[in-house]
Amino acid sequence: MITSAPASTVAVLIHDGYYGHGTGAGAANRAFLRVLAEVLPADVRLLLLPVRLAPDSPEHREHEPQDLAGVLARAEVHPLDNGTSGTDRFGGVANFRALAAAAGQVLRDQVGRRGESCLCIAFDVPFFGLAETAPEQVHLVLVPRSTGMLHQPQDLARTRWERHCLLSAVRRGARIGWISRFMAEHLRTDYRVPPAALVALPDGLTDADRPSPAAELLPPGADPVVLGSPNLRNGFLLSFGRAEPYKGFQDLIAALALVRRRRPPALVLAAVSEGPGRTRFQQRLVAQLRATGVPAVFLGDFDPRIRSLLTRPELRGVIVPSRSEPFGRIPLEAHAAGAAPVVATRAGGLAEQITDGHTGFSAEPADPASLAAALTRALELTPAARARMRRAAMAATVHFDHRLAVIRFLRANGYGVGAEERRTG
């Protein structure tokens, strides 16, 4: 259902992106908030409801006011308790239920008692239960950035809960936003969301998402594990993301072992976590690197400056080996930074970002041999071919203009907002 008149209040609910941004979802949430604060009419009230994180939580980061200054200046912020005492922004189904109750109470207090109409955009799984607690005048849009079926398929209880919540929300008149064509099909096919309930809010880049130039080869203060004593100034490959099995870093190491006879550049593998010490998966990755003899620098601690490595002249290629990826921002960030070539699997939304042989190279997910073949093609590029691929990839970012996507979404909800001519790129 598209609202016939614009709501007087817009509420945005996020689990990551306010107290820092330790996930791709958090970075995407911040991008949405920056655009919203810029283009939303000044007479529309803006509420921001983030999941609260305590200062001693390992996921808590200091605010980056230069990044969210426009949002924080105009938004009324109401932190939400998800039942973890501020230690975990995500949690499990019990925390999702607690979060829905807390968010519903804030919306009743801030919107229901005032008799205001409200457009409520709730990002990601933790808010799926909101339709059961939000007041009637809330026009709800749930925007899954992933699902349990994609990232925790063994958790059948969570998957059943997600499906129940999404279908219940649709029956109550909510709409379900999709961030990629892959996610639209996934929600239709695997969660049985009716096509008529789906609305477009595709992910993408804003001007602020371009990585800042890196003054140093590694982030200041980095504590890397160095394997094989690589000299990164002779060139390096880069792969980064959360240290989770679905990111496919184990497949990348196996693929590099297959192409080792071609003497590929050293690997900078930033498989990161936010807690203290190394996770078991991180330990397995380091052990795998040692066992295969792949020269590498391993970074295990989350640091947003890792993305700045995309700007380094020594960079020879960016690898995104994911087994599952609802959207995947790294190829676009690499393209915007002029990093080439990008080698990515065809997992989920990644297939929408790479045209094989033109803007990068593609491989099958969870297939080290296929990834090795794509890496070989990337390493064999001549300087001229690499420059052509860089230009083509940078030009392709125009199709992923998040500012334009937000403007179109707001217009569909009755808001007269800025011009569409501006493009990312």
Tab-separated table of C-alpha atoms in Angstrom:
chain	number	residue	atom	x	y	z
A	1	MET	CA	0.000	0.000	0.000
A	2	ILE	CA	1.381	3.426	-0.962
A	3	THR	CA	0.270	6.154	1.397
A	4	SER	CA	-2.111	8.627	-0.212
A	5	ALA	CA	-0.595	11.585	1.639
A	6	PRO	CA	2.826	12.063	3.190
A	7	ALA	CA	3.087	11.212	6.876
A	8	SER	CA	3.988	14.053	9.212
A	9	THR	CA	6.646	11.925	10.922
A	10	VAL	CA	9.260	9.579	9.526
A	11	ALA	CA	10.770	7.039	11.910
A	12	VAL	CA	13.871	5.003	11.061
A	13	LEU	CA	14.794	1.959	13.119
A	14	ILE	CA	18.291	0.435	12.906
A	15	HIS	CA	20.308	-2.139	14.817
A	16	ASP	CA	23.697	-0.934	13.515
A	17	GLY	CA	24.928	2.409	12.228
A	18	TYR	CA	24.388	4.798	15.135
A	19	TYR	CA	26.810	3.608	17.817
A	20	GLY	CA	29.306	2.832	15.079
A	21	HIS	CA	29.006	0.590	12.034
A	22	GLY	CA	30.603	-2.803	12.412
A	23	THR	CA	28.716	-4.451	9.557
A	24	GLY	CA	27.871	-3.805	5.941
A	25	ALA	CA	24.296	-3.337	7.131
A	26	GLY	CA	25.499	-0.569	9.433
A	27	ALA	CA	27.306	1.192	6.595
A	28	ALA	CA	24.184	0.926	4.432
A	29	ASN	CA	22.003	2.269	7.255
A	30	ARG	CA	24.269	5.282	7.639
A	31	ALA	CA	24.117	5.931	3.904
A	32	PHE	CA	20.316	5.877	4.026
A	33	LEU	CA	20.245	8.228	7.011
A	34	ARG	CA	22.604	10.726	5.375
A	35	VAL	CA	20.429	10.934	2.270
A	36	LEU	CA	17.205	11.071	4.264
A	37	ALA	CA	18.442	13.964	6.401
A	38	GLU	CA	19.452	15.815	3.240
A	39	VAL	CA	16.304	15.420	1.147
A	40	LEU	CA	13.415	14.981	3.615
A	41	PRO	CA	11.301	18.185	3.744
A	42	ALA	CA	12.195	20.340	6.712
A	43	ASP	CA	8.644	20.302	8.101
A	44	VAL	CA	8.677	16.507	8.471
A	45	ARG	CA	9.600	15.259	11.916
A	46	LEU	CA	12.401	12.667	11.921
A	47	LEU	CA	12.695	10.017	14.628
A	48	LEU	CA	15.729	7.746	14.875
A	49	LEU	CA	15.369	4.580	16.949
A	50	PRO	CA	18.696	2.706	17.209
A	51	VAL	CA	19.357	-0.394	19.263
A	52	ARG	CA	21.191	0.839	22.350
A	53	LEU	CA	24.780	-0.213	22.926
A	54	ALA	CA	26.533	0.362	26.231
A	55	PRO	CA	29.922	2.122	26.145
A	56	ASP	CA	31.642	-1.062	27.339
A	57	SER	CA	30.139	-3.200	24.574
A	58	PRO	CA	32.797	-4.424	22.097
A	59	GLU	CA	30.416	-3.316	19.324
A	60	HIS	CA	30.257	0.281	20.597
A	61	ARG	CA	32.227	2.863	18.637
A	62	GLU	CA	32.450	6.582	19.180
A	63	HIS	CA	30.131	8.572	16.981
A	64	GLU	CA	31.577	9.933	13.764
A	65	PRO	CA	29.852	13.335	13.826
A	66	GLN	CA	31.355	14.452	10.538
A	67	ASP	CA	29.592	11.480	8.931
A	68	LEU	CA	26.173	11.798	10.568
A	69	ALA	CA	26.126	15.467	11.518
A	70	GLY	CA	23.086	16.213	9.338
A	71	VAL	CA	21.122	13.317	10.789
A	72	LEU	CA	21.949	14.048	14.403
A	73	ALA	CA	21.136	17.741	13.958
A	74	ARG	CA	17.526	17.169	12.944
A	75	ALA	CA	16.589	13.760	14.342
A	76	GLU	CA	15.011	12.974	17.695
A	77	VAL	CA	16.969	9.942	18.905
A	78	HIS	CA	15.309	7.291	21.094
A	79	PRO	CA	17.645	4.350	21.858
A	80	LEU	CA	15.962	0.958	22.199
A	81	ASP	CA	16.658	-1.871	24.638
A	82	ASN	CA	16.710	-5.347	23.089
A	83	GLY	CA	17.170	-7.218	26.349
A	84	THR	CA	20.950	-7.614	26.175
A	85	SER	CA	21.739	-4.718	28.547
A	86	GLY	CA	23.395	-2.946	25.651
A	87	THR	CA	26.004	-5.624	24.976
A	88	ASP	CA	24.750	-6.988	21.622
A	89	ARG	CA	23.008	-5.087	18.827
A	90	PHE	CA	21.588	-8.262	17.218
A	91	GLY	CA	20.987	-11.222	19.531
A	92	GLY	CA	18.429	-13.963	18.957
A	93	VAL	CA	14.676	-14.324	18.541
A	94	ALA	CA	14.003	-13.531	22.211
A	95	ASN	CA	15.910	-10.260	21.771
A	96	PHE	CA	14.003	-9.498	18.581
A	97	ARG	CA	10.730	-9.841	20.476
A	98	ALA	CA	11.983	-7.574	23.273
A	99	LEU	CA	13.114	-5.045	20.673
A	100	ALA	CA	9.722	-5.027	18.941
A	101	ALA	CA	8.032	-4.361	22.280
A	102	ALA	CA	10.418	-1.496	23.086
A	103	ALA	CA	10.074	0.045	19.621
A	104	GLY	CA	6.287	-0.240	19.719
A	105	GLN	CA	6.206	1.597	23.039
A	106	VAL	CA	8.340	4.465	21.718
A	107	LEU	CA	6.150	4.761	18.625
A	108	ARG	CA	3.006	4.821	20.766
A	109	ASP	CA	4.507	7.528	22.960
A	110	GLN	CA	5.978	9.639	20.168
A	111	VAL	CA	3.372	9.148	17.434
A	112	GLY	CA	0.248	7.408	18.727
A	113	ARG	CA	-0.496	9.810	21.579
A	114	ARG	CA	0.033	12.795	19.295
A	115	GLY	CA	-2.353	11.449	16.686
A	116	GLU	CA	0.292	11.849	13.990
A	117	SER	CA	0.642	9.747	10.881
A	118	CYS	CA	4.048	8.073	10.590
A	119	LEU	CA	6.065	6.403	7.867
A	120	CYS	CA	8.241	3.878	9.700
A	121	ILE	CA	11.211	2.278	7.924
A	122	ALA	CA	12.642	-0.570	9.997
A	123	PHE	CA	15.897	-2.043	8.756
A	124	ASP	CA	16.614	-5.710	9.094
A	125	VAL	CA	15.666	-8.881	10.929
A	126	PRO	CA	15.641	-7.617	14.546
A	127	PHE	CA	12.576	-5.460	13.750
A	128	PHE	CA	10.508	-8.068	11.895
A	129	GLY	CA	8.067	-8.323	14.812
A	130	LEU	CA	7.239	-4.613	14.823
A	131	ALA	CA	3.914	-5.003	13.011
A	132	GLU	CA	2.460	-6.625	16.116
A	133	THR	CA	3.400	-3.735	18.435
A	134	ALA	CA	3.258	-0.546	16.321
A	135	PRO	CA	0.225	1.771	16.602
A	136	GLU	CA	-2.356	1.824	13.821
A	137	GLN	CA	-1.305	5.113	12.236
A	138	VAL	CA	2.179	3.772	11.477
A	139	HIS	CA	2.718	2.940	7.809
A	140	LEU	CA	5.345	0.247	8.226
A	141	VAL	CA	8.069	-0.747	5.757
A	142	LEU	CA	10.265	-3.648	6.872
A	143	VAL	CA	13.569	-3.789	4.983
A	144	PRO	CA	15.475	-7.088	5.352
A	145	ARG	CA	19.179	-6.668	4.719
A	146	SER	CA	19.555	-10.421	5.089
A	147	THR	CA	17.660	-13.415	6.462
A	148	GLY	CA	18.332	-16.393	8.644
A	149	MET	CA	17.822	-18.658	5.644
A	150	LEU	CA	20.817	-17.003	3.975
A	151	HIS	CA	23.197	-16.704	6.911
A	152	GLN	CA	21.963	-19.188	9.526
A	153	PRO	CA	20.055	-21.862	7.570
A	154	GLN	CA	20.545	-24.364	10.377
A	155	ASP	CA	18.471	-22.178	12.722
A	156	LEU	CA	15.043	-23.391	11.650
A	157	ALA	CA	13.287	-21.736	14.584
A	158	ARG	CA	14.564	-18.331	13.510
A	159	THR	CA	13.576	-18.938	9.881
A	160	ARG	CA	10.038	-19.919	10.921
A	161	TRP	CA	9.823	-16.824	13.121
A	162	GLU	CA	10.985	-14.597	10.265
A	163	ARG	CA	8.440	-16.034	7.840
A	164	HIS	CA	5.640	-15.708	10.369
A	165	CYS	CA	6.536	-12.077	11.106
A	166	LEU	CA	6.849	-11.043	7.459
A	167	LEU	CA	3.541	-12.607	6.435
A	168	SER	CA	1.803	-11.264	9.544
A	169	ALA	CA	3.145	-7.791	8.753
A	170	VAL	CA	1.855	-8.014	5.182
A	171	ARG	CA	-1.610	-9.016	6.424
A	172	ARG	CA	-1.581	-5.889	8.615
A	173	GLY	CA	-0.813	-3.703	5.598
A	174	ALA	CA	2.967	-3.405	5.940
A	175	ARG	CA	5.235	-3.413	2.919
A	176	ILE	CA	8.506	-5.262	2.567
A	177	GLY	CA	11.430	-3.373	1.016
A	178	TRP	CA	14.027	-5.101	-1.134
A	179	ILE	CA	17.657	-4.002	-1.318
A	180	SER	CA	18.592	-6.019	-4.432
A	181	ARG	CA	16.833	-7.966	-7.162
A	182	PHE	CA	18.209	-11.103	-5.560
A	183	MET	CA	16.571	-10.229	-2.238
A	184	ALA	CA	13.253	-9.501	-3.956
A	185	GLU	CA	13.252	-12.973	-5.503
A	186	HIS	CA	14.465	-14.563	-2.251
A	187	LEU	CA	11.643	-12.962	-0.267
A	188	ARG	CA	9.047	-14.009	-2.868
A	189	THR	CA	10.279	-17.559	-3.275
A	190	ASP	CA	11.650	-18.593	0.106
A	191	TYR	CA	9.520	-16.479	2.458
A	192	ARG	CA	6.352	-16.389	0.317
A	193	VAL	CA	6.010	-12.594	0.495
A	194	PRO	CA	3.331	-11.562	-2.036
A	195	PRO	CA	4.817	-9.578	-4.940
A	196	ALA	CA	2.270	-6.801	-4.379
A	197	ALA	CA	3.698	-6.199	-0.891
A	198	LEU	CA	7.274	-5.692	-2.120
A	199	VAL	CA	8.639	-2.177	-2.645
A	200	ALA	CA	11.986	-1.068	-4.018
A	201	LEU	CA	14.607	0.474	-1.752
A	202	PRO	CA	17.781	-0.775	-3.438
A	203	ASP	CA	21.123	-0.456	-1.744
A	204	GLY	CA	23.983	1.392	-3.405
A	205	LEU	CA	26.516	4.170	-2.998
A	206	THR	CA	26.389	7.797	-1.998
A	207	ASP	CA	29.126	10.359	-2.514
A	208	ALA	CA	30.124	9.929	1.143
A	209	ASP	CA	30.716	6.192	0.639
A	210	ARG	CA	33.862	6.743	-1.408
A	211	PRO	CA	36.839	5.469	0.621
A	212	SER	CA	39.203	8.166	1.828
A	213	PRO	CA	42.800	7.936	0.583
A	214	ALA	CA	45.040	5.894	2.851
A	215	ALA	CA	48.085	7.752	4.097
A	216	GLU	CA	49.611	4.549	5.449
A	217	LEU	CA	49.786	1.113	3.938
A	218	LEU	CA	48.018	-0.473	6.918
A	219	PRO	CA	45.556	1.256	9.253
A	220	PRO	CA	47.345	3.097	12.061
A	221	GLY	CA	47.469	0.929	15.142
A	222	ALA	CA	46.838	-2.282	13.230
A	223	ASP	CA	48.116	-5.427	14.913
A	224	PRO	CA	48.513	-7.784	11.951
A	225	VAL	CA	49.529	-11.399	11.844
A	226	VAL	CA	52.164	-11.553	9.091
A	227	LEU	CA	52.665	-14.878	7.322
A	228	GLY	CA	55.457	-15.456	4.838
A	229	SER	CA	57.023	-12.000	5.429
A	230	PRO	CA	55.333	-10.367	2.403
A	231	ASN	CA	56.467	-6.995	1.100
A	232	LEU	CA	53.171	-5.255	0.411
A	233	ARG	CA	54.846	-2.418	-1.431
A	234	ASN	CA	55.545	-4.865	-4.225
A	235	GLY	CA	51.797	-5.224	-4.647
A	236	PHE	CA	48.999	-6.959	-2.758
A	237	LEU	CA	45.543	-8.467	-3.093
A	238	LEU	CA	42.816	-7.374	-0.689
A	239	SER	CA	39.837	-9.193	0.781
A	240	PHE	CA	37.877	-7.962	3.783
A	241	GLY	CA	34.666	-8.455	5.725
A	242	ARG	CA	33.262	-10.039	8.849
A	243	ALA	CA	34.946	-13.226	9.995
A	244	GLU	CA	32.048	-15.556	9.228
A	245	PRO	CA	32.107	-18.800	7.210
A	246	TYR	CA	29.558	-17.474	4.698
A	247	LYS	CA	32.072	-14.809	3.642
A	248	GLY	CA	34.084	-17.567	1.939
A	249	PHE	CA	37.568	-16.588	3.086
A	250	GLN	CA	38.455	-20.264	3.440
A	251	ASP	CA	37.657	-20.692	-0.269
A	252	LEU	CA	39.895	-17.749	-1.136
A	253	ILE	CA	42.882	-19.234	0.691
A	254	ALA	CA	42.332	-22.557	-1.077
A	255	ALA	CA	42.083	-20.758	-4.432
A	256	LEU	CA	45.317	-18.842	-3.857
A	257	ALA	CA	47.048	-22.107	-3.044
A	258	LEU	CA	45.943	-23.366	-6.464
A	259	VAL	CA	47.413	-20.339	-8.276
A	260	ARG	CA	50.571	-20.151	-6.147
A	261	ARG	CA	52.767	-21.348	-9.010
A	262	ARG	CA	51.895	-18.074	-10.786
A	263	ARG	CA	53.427	-16.205	-7.834
A	264	PRO	CA	50.412	-13.991	-7.005
A	265	PRO	CA	50.941	-10.888	-4.890
A	266	ALA	CA	50.647	-11.179	-1.127
A	267	LEU	CA	47.175	-11.225	0.360
A	268	VAL	CA	45.876	-8.712	2.885
A	269	LEU	CA	43.036	-10.632	4.504
A	270	ALA	CA	40.971	-8.526	6.898
A	271	ALA	CA	38.545	-11.098	8.285
A	272	VAL	CA	37.455	-9.033	11.238
A	273	SER	CA	35.486	-9.300	14.461
A	274	GLU	CA	34.611	-6.747	17.114
A	275	GLY	CA	35.192	-8.749	20.285
A	276	PRO	CA	38.470	-9.195	22.147
A	277	GLY	CA	40.876	-11.884	20.955
A	278	ARG	CA	40.579	-14.130	17.919
A	279	THR	CA	37.455	-16.145	17.188
A	280	ARG	CA	37.722	-19.836	16.384
A	281	PHE	CA	37.013	-19.102	12.730
A	282	GLN	CA	39.776	-16.497	12.614
A	283	GLN	CA	42.155	-18.994	14.178
A	284	ARG	CA	41.216	-21.557	11.525
A	285	LEU	CA	41.891	-19.030	8.761
A	286	VAL	CA	45.357	-18.223	10.122
A	287	ALA	CA	46.107	-21.949	10.446
A	288	GLN	CA	44.936	-22.497	6.866
A	289	LEU	CA	47.194	-19.697	5.619
A	290	ARG	CA	50.165	-21.238	7.414
A	291	ALA	CA	49.375	-24.712	6.099
A	292	THR	CA	49.047	-23.597	2.480
A	293	GLY	CA	52.037	-21.237	2.565
A	294	VAL	CA	50.118	-18.310	1.049
A	295	PRO	CA	52.044	-15.080	1.832
A	296	ALA	CA	49.606	-12.909	3.732
A	297	VAL	CA	48.927	-10.198	6.269
A	298	PHE	CA	45.971	-11.094	8.466
A	299	LEU	CA	43.987	-8.320	10.164
A	300	GLY	CA	41.498	-9.540	12.744
A	301	ASP	CA	40.151	-6.409	14.444
A	302	PHE	CA	37.382	-4.329	12.934
A	303	ASP	CA	38.572	-0.931	11.732
A	304	PRO	CA	36.560	1.216	9.276
A	305	ARG	CA	39.855	2.498	7.846
A	306	ILE	CA	40.500	-0.887	6.243
A	307	ARG	CA	38.365	0.294	3.322
A	308	SER	CA	40.989	2.967	2.674
A	309	LEU	CA	43.257	0.218	1.348
A	310	LEU	CA	41.070	0.326	-1.766
A	311	THR	CA	42.815	3.583	-2.673
A	312	ARG	CA	46.411	2.319	-2.401
A	313	PRO	CA	48.443	2.311	-5.631
A	314	GLU	CA	50.026	-1.016	-4.641
A	315	LEU	CA	46.645	-2.758	-4.779
A	316	ARG	CA	46.548	-5.385	-7.544
A	317	GLY	CA	43.039	-6.713	-7.037
A	318	VAL	CA	40.053	-6.998	-4.708
A	319	ILE	CA	38.484	-10.375	-3.971
A	320	VAL	CA	34.960	-10.958	-2.642
A	321	PRO	CA	34.676	-14.737	-2.131
A	322	SER	CA	31.277	-14.829	-0.382
A	323	ARG	CA	29.159	-17.962	-0.303
A	324	SER	CA	26.062	-15.900	0.498
A	325	GLU	CA	25.544	-12.163	-0.018
A	326	PRO	CA	22.168	-10.360	-0.034
A	327	PHE	CA	23.757	-7.313	-1.692
A	328	GLY	CA	27.456	-6.870	-0.947
A	329	ARG	CA	28.853	-3.324	-0.970
A	330	ILE	CA	32.541	-4.109	-1.441
A	331	PRO	CA	32.578	-4.345	-5.270
A	332	LEU	CA	30.889	-0.958	-5.554
A	333	GLU	CA	33.216	0.620	-3.004
A	334	ALA	CA	36.174	-0.792	-4.931
A	335	HIS	CA	34.789	0.524	-8.218
A	336	ALA	CA	34.205	3.982	-6.746
A	337	ALA	CA	37.774	4.017	-5.416
A	338	GLY	CA	39.193	3.060	-8.814
A	339	ALA	CA	40.430	-0.316	-7.552
A	340	ALA	CA	40.653	-2.948	-10.262
A	341	PRO	CA	40.172	-5.696	-10.990
A	342	VAL	CA	37.462	-6.998	-8.657
A	343	VAL	CA	37.006	-10.756	-8.458
A	344	ALA	CA	33.693	-11.771	-6.879
A	345	THR	CA	31.524	-14.825	-6.656
A	346	ARG	CA	28.039	-14.862	-8.154
A	347	ALA	CA	26.490	-15.283	-4.713
A	348	GLY	CA	23.221	-13.404	-4.332
A	349	GLY	CA	23.421	-9.675	-5.015
A	350	LEU	CA	27.068	-9.828	-6.068
A	351	ALA	CA	25.974	-11.185	-9.455
A	352	GLU	CA	24.199	-7.874	-10.104
A	353	GLN	CA	27.394	-5.850	-9.692
A	354	ILE	CA	29.974	-7.624	-11.845
A	355	THR	CA	29.827	-8.116	-15.608
A	356	ASP	CA	32.363	-10.854	-16.152
A	357	GLY	CA	35.316	-9.709	-18.233
A	358	HIS	CA	34.028	-6.123	-18.415
A	359	THR	CA	33.774	-4.675	-14.884
A	360	GLY	CA	35.495	-7.569	-13.103
A	361	PHE	CA	35.692	-11.349	-12.981
A	362	SER	CA	33.112	-13.778	-11.608
A	363	ALA	CA	33.363	-17.186	-9.962
A	364	GLU	CA	30.993	-19.743	-8.539
A	365	PRO	CA	30.481	-19.506	-4.758
A	366	ALA	CA	32.033	-22.158	-2.496
A	367	ASP	CA	34.187	-23.338	-5.427
A	368	PRO	CA	37.945	-22.699	-4.939
A	369	ALA	CA	38.778	-24.011	-8.420
A	370	SER	CA	36.362	-21.563	-10.051
A	371	LEU	CA	37.698	-18.748	-7.892
A	372	ALA	CA	41.277	-19.718	-8.809
A	373	ALA	CA	40.391	-19.535	-12.499
A	374	ALA	CA	38.919	-16.051	-12.078
A	375	LEU	CA	41.966	-14.942	-10.084
A	376	THR	CA	44.252	-16.219	-12.813
A	377	ARG	CA	42.386	-14.154	-15.402
A	378	ALA	CA	42.657	-11.106	-13.152
A	379	LEU	CA	46.385	-11.523	-12.587
A	380	GLU	CA	47.010	-11.914	-16.333
A	381	LEU	CA	45.478	-8.531	-17.212
A	382	THR	CA	47.775	-6.194	-19.087
A	383	PRO	CA	48.071	-2.647	-17.732
A	384	ALA	CA	45.958	-1.370	-20.632
A	385	ALA	CA	43.241	-3.968	-20.037
A	386	ARG	CA	43.251	-3.223	-16.350
A	387	ALA	CA	42.799	0.496	-17.046
A	388	ARG	CA	39.851	-0.252	-19.366
A	389	MET	CA	38.245	-2.429	-16.701
A	390	ARG	CA	38.758	0.291	-14.100
A	391	ARG	CA	37.000	2.861	-16.300
A	392	ALA	CA	34.117	0.508	-17.065
A	393	ALA	CA	33.664	-0.385	-13.400
A	394	MET	CA	33.701	3.236	-12.263
A	395	ALA	CA	31.132	4.124	-14.919
A	396	ALA	CA	28.871	1.256	-13.805
A	397	THR	CA	28.443	2.716	-10.316
A	398	VAL	CA	25.893	5.133	-11.795
A	399	HIS	CA	23.400	2.247	-11.754
A	400	PHE	CA	23.722	1.973	-7.960
A	401	ASP	CA	22.946	5.555	-6.901
A	402	HIS	CA	21.486	5.209	-3.418
A	403	ARG	CA	20.522	8.859	-3.183
A	404	LEU	CA	18.305	8.430	-6.226
A	405	ALA	CA	16.812	5.247	-4.774
A	406	VAL	CA	15.867	7.029	-1.536
A	407	ILE	CA	14.355	9.951	-3.439
A	408	ARG	CA	12.194	7.613	-5.505
A	409	PHE	CA	11.101	5.746	-2.381
A	410	LEU	CA	10.087	8.971	-0.647
A	411	ARG	CA	8.250	10.222	-3.721
A	412	ALA	CA	6.284	6.970	-3.837
A	413	ASN	CA	5.190	7.805	-0.285
A	414	GLY	CA	3.967	11.287	-1.204
A	415	TYR	CA	6.982	13.436	-0.339
A	416	GLY	CA	8.094	16.097	-2.802
A	417	VAL	CA	11.849	15.745	-2.582
A	418	GLY	CA	14.958	16.755	-4.544
A	419	ALA	CA	15.869	16.387	-8.173
A	420	GLU	CA	16.853	13.034	-9.624
A	421	GLU	CA	19.538	14.297	-11.962
A	422	ARG	CA	22.399	13.992	-9.491
A	423	ARG	CA	24.329	10.765	-9.862
A	424	THR	CA	26.931	8.832	-7.946
A	425	GLY	CA	30.124	8.798	-9.966
